[in-house]
PDB file of C-alpha atoms in Angstrom:
ATOM      1  CA  MET A1086       0.085   3.741 -15.358  1.00 96.00           C
ATOM      2  CA  ARG A1087       0.793   0.022 -15.093  1.00 98.00           C
ATOM      3  CA  VAL A1088       1.736  -0.893 -11.523  1.00 99.00           C
ATOM      4  CA  LEU A1089       2.835  -4.107  -9.815  1.00 99.00           C
ATOM      5  CA  VAL A1090       1.479  -4.196  -6.257  1.00 99.00           C
ATOM      6  CA  VAL A1091       2.647  -6.876  -3.799  1.00 99.00           C
ATOM      7  CA  SER A1092       1.817  -7.805  -0.214  1.00 98.00           C
ATOM      8  CA  ASP A1093       2.203 -10.424   2.531  1.00 98.00           C
ATOM      9  CA  LYS A1094       3.581 -13.375   0.568  1.00 98.00           C
ATOM     10  CA  VAL A1095       6.739 -14.051  -1.424  1.00 98.00           C
ATOM     11  CA  GLU A1096       5.311 -15.226  -4.715  1.00 98.00           C
ATOM     12  CA  PRO A1097       7.682 -17.767  -6.342  1.00 98.00           C
ATOM     13  CA  ILE A1098       6.959 -16.633  -9.906  1.00 97.00           C
ATOM     14  CA  LEU A1099       7.979 -13.083  -8.972  1.00 98.00           C
ATOM     15  CA  TYR A1100      11.009 -14.158  -6.947  1.00 98.00           C
ATOM     16  CA  SER A1101      12.536 -15.846  -9.980  1.00 98.00           C
ATOM     17  CA  GLY A1102      14.212 -15.101 -13.271  1.00 96.00           C
ATOM     18  CA  ALA A1103      10.778 -15.204 -14.899  1.00 96.00           C
ATOM     19  CA  VAL A1104       9.522 -12.076 -13.150  1.00 98.00           C
ATOM     20  CA  GLN A1105       9.992  -9.768 -16.140  1.00 96.00           C
ATOM     21  CA  GLU A1106       8.189 -12.185 -18.421  1.00 96.00           C
ATOM     22  CA  ARG A1107       5.380 -12.595 -15.890  1.00 96.00           C
ATOM     23  CA  VAL A1108       4.665  -8.932 -15.164  1.00 97.00           C
ATOM     24  CA  GLY A1109       5.706  -7.384 -18.471  1.00 96.00           C
ATOM     25  CA  ALA A1110       6.415  -3.675 -18.684  1.00 96.00           C
ATOM     26  CA  VAL A1111       5.404  -1.939 -15.469  1.00 98.00           C
ATOM     27  CA  ASP A1112       5.951   1.691 -14.539  1.00 98.00           C
ATOM     28  CA  MET A1113       6.133   1.326 -10.769  1.00 98.00           C
ATOM     29  CA  VAL A1114       6.165  -1.196  -7.906  1.00 99.00           C
ATOM     30  CA  LEU A1115       4.189  -0.753  -4.676  1.00 99.00           C
ATOM     31  CA  SER A1116       4.386  -2.928  -1.552  1.00 99.00           C
ATOM     32  CA  CYS A1117       1.570  -3.038   1.003  1.00 99.00           C
ATOM     33  CA  GLY A1118       3.713  -4.644   3.681  1.00 97.00           C
ATOM     34  CA  ASP A1119       4.671  -7.836   5.509  1.00 96.00           C
ATOM     35  CA  LEU A1120       7.264  -8.770   2.920  1.00 96.00           C
ATOM     36  CA  PRO A1121      10.960  -9.483   3.545  1.00 94.00           C
ATOM     37  CA  PHE A1122      13.347  -6.793   2.428  1.00 94.00           C
ATOM     38  CA  TYR A1123      15.199  -9.168   0.109  1.00 94.00           C
ATOM     39  CA  TYR A1124      12.013  -9.708  -1.911  1.00 97.00           C
ATOM     40  CA  ILE A1125      11.427  -5.988  -2.439  1.00 97.00           C
ATOM     41  CA  GLU A1126      15.104  -5.512  -3.290  1.00 97.00           C
ATOM     42  CA  TYR A1127      14.885  -8.337  -5.826  1.00 98.00           C
ATOM     43  CA  LEU A1128      11.957  -6.649  -7.553  1.00 98.00           C
ATOM     44  CA  VAL A1129      13.872  -3.360  -7.564  1.00 98.00           C
ATOM     45  CA  SER A1130      16.917  -4.980  -9.159  1.00 98.00           C
ATOM     46  CA  MET A1131      15.000  -7.028 -11.730  1.00 98.00           C
ATOM     47  CA  LEU A1132      12.379  -4.484 -12.781  1.00 98.00           C
ATOM     48  CA  ASN A1133      14.380  -1.269 -12.275  1.00 98.00           C
ATOM     49  CA  ARG A1134      11.293   0.817 -11.607  1.00 98.00           C
ATOM     50  CA  PRO A1135      10.437   3.331  -8.861  1.00 99.00           C
ATOM     51  CA  THR A1136       9.409   1.317  -5.803  1.00 99.00           C
ATOM     52  CA  TYR A1137       7.481   2.467  -2.734  1.00 99.00           C
ATOM     53  CA  TYR A1138       6.391   0.536   0.339  1.00 98.00           C
ATOM     54  CA  VAL A1139       4.726   0.655   3.727  1.00 98.00           C
ATOM     55  CA  PHE A1140       5.499  -1.722   6.576  1.00 97.00           C
ATOM     56  CA  GLY A1141       3.017  -4.333   7.764  1.00 96.00           C
ATOM     57  CA  ASN A1142       2.431  -5.463  11.325  1.00 94.00           C
ATOM     58  CA  HIS A1143       4.879  -8.395  11.082  1.00 88.00           C
ATOM     59  CA  THR A1144       7.842  -6.332   9.895  1.00 72.00           C
ATOM     60  CA  SER A1145      11.114  -6.883  11.763  1.00 61.00           C
ATOM     61  CA  GLU A1146      12.777  -3.692  12.965  1.00 57.00           C
ATOM     62  CA  VAL A1147      16.068  -5.111  11.681  1.00 53.00           C
ATOM     63  CA  GLU A1148      16.348  -7.824   9.052  1.00 55.00           C
ATOM     64  CA  TYR A1149      19.624  -9.729   8.939  1.00 53.00           C
ATOM     65  CA  HIS A1150      21.282 -11.058   5.808  1.00 56.00           C
ATOM     66  CA  GLY A1151      24.361 -13.185   6.203  1.00 56.00           C
ATOM     67  CA  GLN A1152      26.371 -13.032   9.405  1.00 50.00           C
ATOM     68  CA  TRP A1153      26.802  -9.301   9.815  1.00 50.00           C
ATOM     69  CA  GLU A1154      24.538  -7.204   7.643  1.00 60.00           C
ATOM     70  CA  GLY A1155      21.451  -5.800   9.341  1.00 60.00           C
ATOM     71  CA  LYS A1156      18.903  -3.676   7.508  1.00 68.00           C
ATOM     72  CA  SER A1157      16.053  -1.547   8.793  1.00 79.00           C
ATOM     73  CA  ALA A1158      14.583  -0.960   5.323  1.00 88.00           C
ATOM     74  CA  PRO A1159      14.902  -2.419   1.828  1.00 93.00           C
ATOM     75  CA  HIS A1160      17.558  -0.770  -0.308  1.00 94.00           C
ATOM     76  CA  GLY A1161      16.428   0.976  -3.474  1.00 96.00           C
ATOM     77  CA  ALA A1162      12.832   1.582  -2.349  1.00 98.00           C
ATOM     78  CA  GLU A1163      11.162   4.498  -0.544  1.00 98.00           C
ATOM     79  CA  ASN A1164       9.035   4.328   2.589  1.00 98.00           C
ATOM     80  CA  LEU A1165       5.671   6.040   1.955  1.00 98.00           C
ATOM     81  CA  HIS A1166       4.397   6.022   5.550  1.00 98.00           C
ATOM     82  CA  MET A1167       3.100   9.486   6.493  1.00 98.00           C
ATOM     83  CA  ARG A1168       4.349  10.900   3.193  1.00 98.00           C
ATOM     84  CA  SER A1169       2.861  11.948  -0.123  1.00 98.00           C
ATOM     85  CA  VAL A1170       4.830  11.917  -3.371  1.00 98.00           C
ATOM     86  CA  GLN A1171       4.091  12.335  -7.046  1.00 98.00           C
ATOM     87  CA  GLU A1172       5.300   9.533  -9.317  1.00 97.00           C
ATOM     88  CA  GLY A1173       4.468   9.341 -13.002  1.00 94.00           C
ATOM     89  CA  GLY A1174       1.547  11.704 -12.579  1.00 95.00           C
ATOM     90  CA  LEU A1175       0.052   9.753  -9.660  1.00 98.00           C
ATOM     91  CA  LEU A1176      -0.239  11.287  -6.199  1.00 98.00           C
ATOM     92  CA  LEU A1177       0.679   8.596  -3.659  1.00 99.00           C
ATOM     93  CA  ALA A1178       0.509   8.460   0.137  1.00 99.00           C
ATOM     94  CA  GLY A1179       1.073   5.681   2.653  1.00 99.00           C
ATOM     95  CA  LEU A1180      -0.090   4.478   6.073  1.00 99.00           C
ATOM     96  CA  GLU A1181       1.646   1.481   7.615  1.00 98.00           C
ATOM     97  CA  GLY A1182       0.661  -1.191  10.114  1.00 97.00           C
ATOM     98  CA  SER A1183      -2.433  -2.847  11.533  1.00 98.00           C
ATOM     99  CA  ILE A1184      -4.935  -2.357  14.316  1.00 98.00           C
ATOM    100  CA  ARG A1185      -3.362  -2.858  17.754  1.00 97.00           C
ATOM    101  CA  TYR A1186      -3.994  -6.380  19.011  1.00 96.00           C
ATOM    102  CA  ASN A1187      -1.023  -7.069  21.339  1.00 94.00           C
ATOM    103  CA  ASN A1188       1.889  -5.251  22.967  1.00 89.00           C
ATOM    104  CA  ALA A1189       4.268  -5.220  19.991  1.00 83.00           C
ATOM    105  CA  PRO A1190       6.223  -1.942  20.128  1.00 78.00           C
ATOM    106  CA  ARG A1191       5.859  -0.913  16.470  1.00 88.00           C
ATOM    107  CA  PHE A1192       3.596  -1.137  13.444  1.00 95.00           C
ATOM    108  CA  GLN A1193       0.355  -1.483  15.419  1.00 97.00           C
ATOM    109  CA  TYR A1194      -2.034   1.400  16.078  1.00 97.00           C
ATOM    110  CA  THR A1195      -5.312   1.994  17.831  1.00 97.00           C
ATOM    111  CA  ASN A1196      -7.938   3.593  15.644  1.00 98.00           C
ATOM    112  CA  SER A1197      -7.339   6.891  17.466  1.00 98.00           C
ATOM    113  CA  GLN A1198      -3.606   6.669  16.795  1.00 98.00           C
ATOM    114  CA  MET A1199      -4.231   6.014  13.111  1.00 98.00           C
ATOM    115  CA  PHE A1200      -6.601   8.971  12.975  1.00 99.00           C
ATOM    116  CA  ALA A1201      -3.804  11.081  14.477  1.00 98.00           C
ATOM    117  CA  ASN A1202      -1.494   9.842  11.705  1.00 98.00           C
ATOM    118  CA  ILE A1203      -4.096  10.918   9.167  1.00 99.00           C
ATOM    119  CA  THR A1204      -4.332  14.412  10.651  1.00 98.00           C
ATOM    120  CA  ARG A1205      -0.537  14.733  10.505  1.00 98.00           C
ATOM    121  CA  LEU A1206      -0.606  13.691   6.848  1.00 98.00           C
ATOM    122  CA  ALA A1207      -3.413  16.141   6.023  1.00 98.00           C
ATOM    123  CA  PRO A1208      -1.239  19.258   5.429  1.00 98.00           C
ATOM    124  CA  ARG A1209       0.628  17.489   2.641  1.00 98.00           C
ATOM    125  CA  LEU A1210      -2.665  16.392   1.092  1.00 98.00           C
ATOM    126  CA  LEU A1211      -3.887  19.975   1.295  1.00 98.00           C
ATOM    127  CA  TYR A1212      -0.749  20.994  -0.606  1.00 98.00           C
ATOM    128  CA  ASN A1213      -1.677  18.441  -3.283  1.00 98.00           C
ATOM    129  CA  LYS A1214      -5.176  19.893  -3.493  1.00 97.00           C
ATOM    130  CA  LEU A1215      -3.891  23.430  -3.919  1.00 97.00           C
ATOM    131  CA  ARG A1216      -1.198  22.528  -6.453  1.00 97.00           C
ATOM    132  CA  TYR A1217      -2.769  19.680  -8.430  1.00 96.00           C
ATOM    133  CA  GLY A1218      -6.479  20.184  -7.864  1.00 96.00           C
ATOM    134  CA  ARG A1219      -6.973  16.887  -6.010  1.00 97.00           C
ATOM    135  CA  TRP A1220      -5.990  15.492  -2.635  1.00 98.00           C
ATOM    136  CA  LEU A1221      -4.653  12.092  -3.607  1.00 98.00           C
ATOM    137  CA  ASP A1222      -4.848   9.318  -6.191  1.00 98.00           C
ATOM    138  CA  VAL A1223      -3.559   6.248  -4.322  1.00 99.00           C
ATOM    139  CA  LEU A1224      -3.401   5.427  -0.621  1.00 99.00           C
ATOM    140  CA  VAL A1225      -0.993   2.540  -0.023  1.00 99.00           C
ATOM    141  CA  ALA A1226      -1.886   0.835   3.263  1.00 99.00           C
ATOM    142  CA  HIS A1227      -1.253  -2.486   4.932  1.00 98.00           C
ATOM    143  CA  SER A1228      -4.652  -2.863   6.570  1.00 99.00           C
ATOM    144  CA  PRO A1229      -8.091  -2.490   5.002  1.00 99.00           C
ATOM    145  CA  PRO A1230     -10.807  -0.121   6.183  1.00 99.00           C
ATOM    146  CA  ARG A1231     -13.208  -1.413   8.817  1.00 98.00           C
ATOM    147  CA  GLY A1232     -16.022  -3.373   7.238  1.00 98.00           C
ATOM    148  CA  ILE A1233     -14.354  -3.674   3.821  1.00 99.00           C
ATOM    149  CA  HIS A1234     -12.411  -6.906   3.206  1.00 98.00           C
ATOM    150  CA  ASP A1235     -11.485  -7.198   6.902  1.00 97.00           C
ATOM    151  CA  GLU A1236     -12.277  -9.984   9.373  1.00 95.00           C
ATOM    152  CA  GLU A1237     -13.829 -10.100  12.821  1.00 94.00           C
ATOM    153  CA  ASP A1238     -10.853 -11.386  14.828  1.00 95.00           C
ATOM    154  CA  ARG A1239      -9.048  -8.485  16.460  1.00 94.00           C
ATOM    155  CA  ALA A1240      -5.786  -8.870  14.558  1.00 95.00           C
ATOM    156  CA  HIS A1241      -7.516  -8.577  11.178  1.00 97.00           C
ATOM    157  CA  GLN A1242     -10.029  -5.829  11.806  1.00 98.00           C
ATOM    158  CA  GLY A1243      -9.647  -2.773   9.615  1.00 98.00           C
ATOM    159  CA  PHE A1244      -9.426   0.894  10.588  1.00 99.00           C
ATOM    160  CA  GLU A1245     -12.587   2.958  11.030  1.00 98.00           C
ATOM    161  CA  SER A1246     -10.421   6.007  10.404  1.00 98.00           C
ATOM    162  CA  PHE A1247      -9.755   4.846   6.835  1.00 99.00           C
ATOM    163  CA  LEU A1248     -13.463   5.292   6.104  1.00 99.00           C
ATOM    164  CA  THR A1249     -13.148   8.907   7.229  1.00 98.00           C
ATOM    165  CA  PHE A1250      -9.978   9.269   5.158  1.00 99.00           C
ATOM    166  CA  MET A1251     -11.781   8.164   2.002  1.00 99.00           C
ATOM    167  CA  ARG A1252     -14.718  10.490   2.600  1.00 98.00           C
ATOM    168  CA  TRP A1253     -12.458  13.462   3.274  1.00 98.00           C
ATOM    169  CA  PHE A1254      -9.669  13.035   0.748  1.00 98.00           C
ATOM    170  CA  LYS A1255     -11.340  10.999  -2.011  1.00 97.00           C
ATOM    171  CA  PRO A1256      -8.407   8.880  -3.230  1.00 98.00           C
ATOM    172  CA  ARG A1257      -9.149   7.057  -6.462  1.00 98.00           C
ATOM    173  CA  TYR A1258      -7.681   3.867  -4.964  1.00 99.00           C
ATOM    174  CA  LEU A1259      -6.951   2.406  -1.543  1.00 99.00           C
ATOM    175  CA  LEU A1260      -4.599  -0.559  -1.920  1.00 99.00           C
ATOM    176  CA  HIS A1261      -4.097  -2.922   1.011  1.00 99.00           C
ATOM    177  CA  GLY A1262      -2.897  -6.378   2.012  1.00 98.00           C
ATOM    178  CA  HIS A1263      -3.033  -8.002   5.493  1.00 98.00           C
ATOM    179  CA  ILE A1264      -6.043 -10.186   4.645  1.00 98.00           C
ATOM    180  CA  HIS A1265      -4.881 -13.439   3.053  1.00 97.00           C
ATOM    181  CA  ILE A1266      -7.089 -14.896   0.339  1.00 96.00           C
ATOM    182  CA  TYR A1267      -7.814 -18.631   0.343  1.00 94.00           C
ATOM    183  CA  ARG A1268     -11.107 -18.818  -1.591  1.00 94.00           C
ATOM    184  CA  GLN A1269     -11.687 -17.788  -5.189  1.00 92.00           C
ATOM    185  CA  ASP A1270     -15.059 -16.256  -4.329  1.00 95.00           C
ATOM    186  CA  THR A1271     -13.594 -13.861  -1.735  1.00 96.00           C
ATOM    187  CA  VAL A1272     -14.407 -10.230  -2.534  1.00 97.00           C
ATOM    188  CA  THR A1273     -11.180  -8.319  -3.167  1.00 98.00           C
ATOM    189  CA  GLN A1274     -12.424  -5.091  -4.784  1.00 98.00           C
ATOM    190  CA  THR A1275     -15.098  -2.802  -3.363  1.00 99.00           C
ATOM    191  CA  SER A1276     -16.271   0.725  -4.191  1.00 98.00           C
ATOM    192  CA  TYR A1277     -16.673   3.132  -1.278  1.00 98.00           C
ATOM    193  CA  HIS A1278     -17.820   6.634  -2.195  1.00 97.00           C
ATOM    194  CA  GLU A1279     -15.231   7.721  -4.808  1.00 96.00           C
ATOM    195  CA  THR A1280     -12.584   5.121  -3.893  1.00 98.00           C
ATOM    196  CA  GLU A1281     -11.863   1.639  -5.220  1.00 98.00           C
ATOM    197  CA  VAL A1282     -10.617  -0.463  -2.293  1.00 99.00           C
ATOM    198  CA  ILE A1283      -8.459  -3.338  -3.573  1.00 99.00           C
ATOM    199  CA  ASN A1284      -6.898  -6.219  -1.654  1.00 99.00           C
ATOM    200  CA  VAL A1285      -3.691  -6.927  -3.587  1.00 99.00           C
ATOM    201  CA  TYR A1286      -2.639 -10.160  -1.787  1.00 99.00           C
ATOM    202  CA  PRO A1287      -0.280 -11.671  -2.904  1.00 98.00           C
ATOM    203  CA  TYR A1288       0.161  -9.471  -5.973  1.00 99.00           C
ATOM    204  CA  ARG A1289      -1.838  -7.586  -8.551  1.00 98.00           C
ATOM    205  CA  ILE A1290      -0.952  -5.833 -11.784  1.00 98.00           C
ATOM    206  CA  LEU A1291      -3.157  -2.756 -11.969  1.00 99.00           C
ATOM    207  CA  GLU A1292      -3.763   0.044 -14.435  1.00 98.00           C
ATOM    208  CA  LEU A1293      -3.964   3.127 -12.224  1.00 97.00           C
ATOM    209  CA  GLU A1294      -4.985   6.543 -13.484  1.00 92.00           C
ATOM    210  CA  PRO A1295      -4.996   9.905 -11.729  1.00 89.00           C
ATOM    211  CA  ALA A1296      -8.431  11.045 -10.643  1.00 76.00           C
ATOM    212  CA  ALA A1297      -8.193  14.171 -12.788  1.00 61.00           C
ATOM    213  CA  GLN A1298      -7.383  12.102 -15.867  1.00 50.00           C
ATOM    214  CA  ILE A1299     -10.353   9.812 -15.243  1.00 48.00           C
ATOM    215  CA  THR A1300     -12.626  12.848 -14.957  1.00 45.00           C
ATOM    216  CA  ALA A1301     -11.266  14.296 -18.188  1.00 41.00           C
ATOM    217  CA  ASN A1302     -11.713  11.019 -20.061  1.00 43.00           C
ATOM    218  CA  ALA A1303     -15.332  10.805 -18.934  1.00 40.00           C
ATOM    219  CA  ARG A1304     -16.281  14.072 -20.617  1.00 36.00           C
TER     220      ARG A1304
END
């Protein structure tokens, strides 16, 4: 499945009439957060593909367009936070936000709070396991796991609980943003147990396959 994944930065080539030429035929759009609603809505309107997102730590609770219109979410896209859905044969789930580093009321979590989110998501992943034979294919997150692509300043540390998540539920991919890339030699893809952890900033076009399909192809 060919997927456009975006995060953290409005990329001019995508926010233009050339977006279809640039990305080609994609089957789905995923957003890893910290993007204005208008950007996600533009991708929805131009690409006309199923679109899912999680919020980042800099998301406004209400985004205003024009004098009167206020939005709490982008139109035409679905919030994945604390949910799991099947789209095009892929099992998706989402976890929003970053590690808590100040007193902002939303979209920041302590590691214990994120672990609690994971335990609340677990029954749906168990349903996936019973019905489809696997827990999950893709975790869409804003933040990285601790020690993988993260940084040492408090605001950009990853979640220890994501390491536990990957060991328990074995997603094929964990896609994240939050960490901006300024050097070409920065590592943006790392294997951890059975999961490929990928920093998608500012966008990536990925070929994603369900875990079961990968196993079958390897035989």
